[in-house]
Coordinates of C-alpha atoms in Angstrom, one line a residue:
Chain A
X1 CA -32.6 219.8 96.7
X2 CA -32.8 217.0 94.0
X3 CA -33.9 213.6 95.3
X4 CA -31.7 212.3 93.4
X5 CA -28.8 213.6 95.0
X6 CA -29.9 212.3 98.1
X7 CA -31.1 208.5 96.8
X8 CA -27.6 207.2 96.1
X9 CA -26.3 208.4 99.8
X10 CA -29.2 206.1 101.2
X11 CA -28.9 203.1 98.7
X12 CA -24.8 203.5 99.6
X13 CA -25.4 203.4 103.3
X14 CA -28.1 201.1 103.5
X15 CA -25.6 198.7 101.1
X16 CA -22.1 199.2 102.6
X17 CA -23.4 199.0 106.5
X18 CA -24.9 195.2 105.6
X19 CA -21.2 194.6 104.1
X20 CA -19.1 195.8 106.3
X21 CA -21.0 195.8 109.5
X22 CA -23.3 193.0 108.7
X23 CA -26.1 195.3 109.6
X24 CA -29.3 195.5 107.8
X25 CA -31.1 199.2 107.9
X26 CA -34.7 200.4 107.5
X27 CA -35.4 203.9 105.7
X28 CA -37.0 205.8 108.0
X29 CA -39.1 209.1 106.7
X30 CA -37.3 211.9 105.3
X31 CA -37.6 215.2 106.6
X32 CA -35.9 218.5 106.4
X33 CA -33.5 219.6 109.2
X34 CA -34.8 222.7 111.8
X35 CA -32.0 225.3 111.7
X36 CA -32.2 224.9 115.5
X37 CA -32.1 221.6 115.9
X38 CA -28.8 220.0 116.9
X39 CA -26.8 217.2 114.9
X40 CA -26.2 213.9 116.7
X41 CA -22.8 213.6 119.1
X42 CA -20.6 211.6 116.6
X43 CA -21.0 212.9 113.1
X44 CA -18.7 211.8 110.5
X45 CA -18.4 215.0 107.6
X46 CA -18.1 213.9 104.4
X47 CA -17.5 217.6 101.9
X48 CA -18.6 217.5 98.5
X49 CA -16.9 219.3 95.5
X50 CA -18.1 218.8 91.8
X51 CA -21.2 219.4 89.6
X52 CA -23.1 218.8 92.8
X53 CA -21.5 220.5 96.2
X54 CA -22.6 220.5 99.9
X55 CA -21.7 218.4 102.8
X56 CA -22.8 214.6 103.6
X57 CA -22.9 213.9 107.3
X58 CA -23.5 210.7 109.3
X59 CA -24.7 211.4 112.9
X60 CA -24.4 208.7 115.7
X61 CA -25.2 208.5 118.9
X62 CA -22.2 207.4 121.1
X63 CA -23.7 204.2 121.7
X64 CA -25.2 203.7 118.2
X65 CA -21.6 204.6 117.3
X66 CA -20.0 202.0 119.5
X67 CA -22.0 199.3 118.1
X68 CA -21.7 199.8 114.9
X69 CA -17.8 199.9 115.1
X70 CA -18.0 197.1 117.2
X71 CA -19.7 195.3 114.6
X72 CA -17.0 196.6 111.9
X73 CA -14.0 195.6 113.8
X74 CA -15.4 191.8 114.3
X75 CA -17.0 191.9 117.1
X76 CA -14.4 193.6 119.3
X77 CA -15.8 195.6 122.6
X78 CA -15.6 199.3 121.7
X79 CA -15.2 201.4 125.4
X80 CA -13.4 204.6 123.7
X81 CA -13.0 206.5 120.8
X82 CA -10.0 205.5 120.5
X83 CA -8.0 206.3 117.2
X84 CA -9.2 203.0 115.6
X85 CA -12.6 203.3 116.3
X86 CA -12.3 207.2 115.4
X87 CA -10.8 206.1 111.8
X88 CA -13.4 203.4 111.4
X89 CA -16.4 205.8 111.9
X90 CA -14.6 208.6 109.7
X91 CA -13.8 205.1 106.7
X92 CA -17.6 204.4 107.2
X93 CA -18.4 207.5 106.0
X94 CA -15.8 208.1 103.6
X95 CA -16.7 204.6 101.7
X96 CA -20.8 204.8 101.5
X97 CA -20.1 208.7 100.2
X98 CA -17.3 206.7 97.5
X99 CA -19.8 204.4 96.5
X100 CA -22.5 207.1 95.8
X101 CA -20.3 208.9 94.2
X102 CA -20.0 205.8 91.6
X103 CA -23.6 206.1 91.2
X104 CA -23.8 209.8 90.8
X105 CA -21.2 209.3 87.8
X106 CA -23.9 206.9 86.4
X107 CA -26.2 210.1 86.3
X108 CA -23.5 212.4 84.9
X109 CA -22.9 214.1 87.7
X110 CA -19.2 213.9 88.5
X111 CA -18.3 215.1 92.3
X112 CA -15.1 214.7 94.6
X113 CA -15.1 214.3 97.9
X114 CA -12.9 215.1 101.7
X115 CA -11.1 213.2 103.9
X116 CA -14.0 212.7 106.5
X117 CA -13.9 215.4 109.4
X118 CA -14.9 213.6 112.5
X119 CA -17.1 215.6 115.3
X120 CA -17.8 214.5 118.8
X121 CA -19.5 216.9 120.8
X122 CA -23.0 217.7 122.4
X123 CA -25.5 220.2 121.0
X124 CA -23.3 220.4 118.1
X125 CA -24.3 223.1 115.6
X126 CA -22.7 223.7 112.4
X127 CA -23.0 227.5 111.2
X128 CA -21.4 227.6 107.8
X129 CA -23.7 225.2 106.6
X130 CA -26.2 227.0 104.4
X131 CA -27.8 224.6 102.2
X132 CA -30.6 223.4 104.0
X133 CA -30.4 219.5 104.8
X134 CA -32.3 216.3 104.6
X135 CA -32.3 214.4 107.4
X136 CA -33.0 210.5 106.5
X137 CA -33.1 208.3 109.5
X138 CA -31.9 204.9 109.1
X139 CA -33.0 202.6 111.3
X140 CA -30.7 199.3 112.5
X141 CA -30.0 197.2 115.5
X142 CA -27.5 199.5 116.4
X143 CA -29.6 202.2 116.7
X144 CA -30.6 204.6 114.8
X145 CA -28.2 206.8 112.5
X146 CA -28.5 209.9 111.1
X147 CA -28.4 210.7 107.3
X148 CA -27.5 214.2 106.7
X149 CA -27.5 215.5 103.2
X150 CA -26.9 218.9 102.2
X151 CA -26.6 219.2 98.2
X152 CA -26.8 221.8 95.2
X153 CA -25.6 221.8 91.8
X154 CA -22.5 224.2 91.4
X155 CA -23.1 227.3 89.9
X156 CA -21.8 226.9 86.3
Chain B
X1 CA 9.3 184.9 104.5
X2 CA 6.8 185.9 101.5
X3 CA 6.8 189.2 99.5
X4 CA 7.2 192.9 101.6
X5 CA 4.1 194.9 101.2
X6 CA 3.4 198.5 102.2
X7 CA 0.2 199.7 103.6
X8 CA -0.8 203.4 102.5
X9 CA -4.2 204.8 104.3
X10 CA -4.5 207.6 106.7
X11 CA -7.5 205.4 108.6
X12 CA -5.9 203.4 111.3
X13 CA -9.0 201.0 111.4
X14 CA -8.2 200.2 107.4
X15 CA -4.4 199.6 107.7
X16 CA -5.3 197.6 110.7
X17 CA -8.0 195.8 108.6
X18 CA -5.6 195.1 105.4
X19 CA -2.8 194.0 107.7
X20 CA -4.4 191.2 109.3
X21 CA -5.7 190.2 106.0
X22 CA -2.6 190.5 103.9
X23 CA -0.3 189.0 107.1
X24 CA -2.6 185.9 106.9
X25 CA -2.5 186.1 102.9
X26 CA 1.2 184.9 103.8
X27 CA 3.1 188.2 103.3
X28 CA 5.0 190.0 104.8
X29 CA 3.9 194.2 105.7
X30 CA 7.2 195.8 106.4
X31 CA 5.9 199.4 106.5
X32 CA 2.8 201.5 107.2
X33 CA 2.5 204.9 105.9
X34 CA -0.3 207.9 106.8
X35 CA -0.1 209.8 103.8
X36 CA 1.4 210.1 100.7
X37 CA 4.8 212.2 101.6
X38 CA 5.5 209.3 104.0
X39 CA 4.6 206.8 101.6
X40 CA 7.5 208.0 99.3
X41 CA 9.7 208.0 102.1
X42 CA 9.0 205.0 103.5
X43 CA 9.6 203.5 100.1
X44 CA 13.1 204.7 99.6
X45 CA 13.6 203.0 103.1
X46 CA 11.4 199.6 102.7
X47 CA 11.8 198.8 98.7
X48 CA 8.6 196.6 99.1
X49 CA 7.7 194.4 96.8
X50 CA 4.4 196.0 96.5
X51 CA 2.1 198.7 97.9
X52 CA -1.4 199.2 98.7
X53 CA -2.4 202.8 98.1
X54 CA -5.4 204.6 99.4
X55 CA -6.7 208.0 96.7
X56 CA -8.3 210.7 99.6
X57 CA -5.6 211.3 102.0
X58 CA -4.3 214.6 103.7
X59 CA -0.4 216.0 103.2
X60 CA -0.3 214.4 99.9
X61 CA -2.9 212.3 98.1
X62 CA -2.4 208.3 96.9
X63 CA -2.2 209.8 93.3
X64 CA 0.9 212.1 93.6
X65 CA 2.2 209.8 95.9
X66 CA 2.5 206.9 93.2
X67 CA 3.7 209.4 90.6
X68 CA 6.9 210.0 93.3
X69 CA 7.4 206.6 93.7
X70 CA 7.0 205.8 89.9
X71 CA 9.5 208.3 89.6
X72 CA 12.0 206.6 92.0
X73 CA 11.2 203.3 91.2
X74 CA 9.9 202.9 87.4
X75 CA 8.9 199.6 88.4
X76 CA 7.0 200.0 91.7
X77 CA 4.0 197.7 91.9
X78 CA 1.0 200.2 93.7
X79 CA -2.4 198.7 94.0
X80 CA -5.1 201.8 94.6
X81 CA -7.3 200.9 97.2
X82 CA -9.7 203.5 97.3
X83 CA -13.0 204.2 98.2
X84 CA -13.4 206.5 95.0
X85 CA -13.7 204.3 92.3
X86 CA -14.9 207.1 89.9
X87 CA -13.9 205.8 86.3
X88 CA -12.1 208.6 85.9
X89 CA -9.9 207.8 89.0
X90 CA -9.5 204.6 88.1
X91 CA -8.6 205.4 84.4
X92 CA -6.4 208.2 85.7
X93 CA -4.5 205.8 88.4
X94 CA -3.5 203.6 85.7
X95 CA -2.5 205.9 83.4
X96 CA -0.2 206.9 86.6
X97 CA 1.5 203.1 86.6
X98 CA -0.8 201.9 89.4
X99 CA -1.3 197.8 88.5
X100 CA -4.4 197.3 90.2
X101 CA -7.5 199.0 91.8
X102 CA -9.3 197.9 94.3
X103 CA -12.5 199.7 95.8
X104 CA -13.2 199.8 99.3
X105 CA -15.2 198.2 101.0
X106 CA -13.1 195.1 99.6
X107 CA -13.6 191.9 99.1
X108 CA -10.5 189.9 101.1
X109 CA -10.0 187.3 98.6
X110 CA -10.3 190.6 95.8
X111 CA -6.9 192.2 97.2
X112 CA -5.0 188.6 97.6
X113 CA -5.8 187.9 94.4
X114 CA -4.4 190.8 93.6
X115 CA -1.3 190.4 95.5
X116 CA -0.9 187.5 93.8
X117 CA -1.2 188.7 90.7
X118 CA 0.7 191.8 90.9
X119 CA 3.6 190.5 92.3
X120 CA 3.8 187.4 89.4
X121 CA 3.2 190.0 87.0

């Protein structure tokens, strides 16, 4: 996988969780994600259509994922997953893969992009992925999240 | 009571987020709708004075849903409020009739602004 597929997914994130979260992030080191290993329990999927196609995913804790929705909705105390907080993970994702896809257009690469599919489960494996995936950890005072990226240019 | 406005996003958290922020603005939200087929049908209801449109919804998406309403109403003011600001989404949303396009994640005083202006226009 291209790097730079992956760099405007972590520029996007790191930019659009310090707007609309007021949360600052530190890249962590990238590495690539063990068939067997499970993705977080809250993963927002973001699918990818277009000169480039794969899936994005943002994997949360539940308590990193309470926090940070928290912090999106003002401040207000987060005990479910309720539909609003549900929606605001799922718009979290769905906006950072927007603005990425702004700066893919920048390097001629034009994709499109899903509603986000949101997954809350334990020891959650996804089979029909088969692009392998770069995991880059983004580290924040919520806790840590999850970058998931799994991307290929379309076969012409 | 100031202008009607129509909320159009399938994410609960963002027509939460614009309502507060358009209801302080001084308007008025009359309607919510989860998708485009319900946007156009809560338009034939509402007749608002202007609707905020989200692009990546499920059913039917923001695009086809302001062709419809263009359709029913050749002067419907739609603001696209979208995460995918893609020049070509933008350039096709205005060649649709949308008046404005906003992308997410939006600056308050960027969509009363655009109220505004929309709605003097």
């Amino acid at each position: 996988m291209k790097v730079e597929y992956i760099n405007p997914f972590i520029e996007s994130a790191s930019e659009v969780l310090e707007e609309i979260a007021q949360l600052h992030s530190d890249r962590g080191n990238l590495r690539l994600k063990q068939t067997n290993e499970p993705f977080r329990d809250v993963c927002a999927i973001i699918g990818v259509v277009g000169d480039i196609q794969g899936q994005v995913i943002y994997g949360f804790d539940q308590s990193t994922a309470r926090n940070v929705v928290s912090r999106m909705m003002m401040g207000a105390e987060v005990t479910e997953f309720d539909e609003m907080a549900r929606s605001a993970l799922g718009e979290l994702g769905n906006i950072v893969s927007g603005r990425a896809s702004i700066k893919l257009e920048k390097l001629g690469k034009n994709i499109d992009l899903s509603p986000p599919t949101l997954v809350m489960a334990t020891n959650v494996h996804i089979s029909s992925l088969k692009i392998g995936m770069i995991v880059v950890p983004l580290g924040t005072d919520c806790g840590v999240i999850d970058l998931y990226v799994g991307l290929e240019e379309s076969k012409k | 009571m100031g202008n009607s406005v129509m909320i159009v996003d399938d994410a609960a958290f963002m027509r939460a987020t614009l309502k507060d922020l358009i209801t302080k603005g001084g308007y008025e939200v009359v309607a919510e709708a989860i998708n485009g087929q319900e946007a156009v049908e809560k338009y034939k209801t509402f007749k608002p004075d202007v609707v905020t449109m989200d692009i990546t919804m499920p059913e039917m998406d923001g695009l086809e849903s302001l062709k419809r309403i263009r359709e029913i109403e050749p002067a419907a003011k739609v603001i696209m409020c979208s995460a995918i600001g893609q020049q070509a989404n933008v350039l096709e949303a205005i060649k649709c009739g949308a008046k404005d396009f906003i992308v997410k994640p939006f600056q308050p005083d960027r969509v009363l602004e655009a109220l505004k202006k929309v709605i003097a226009g």
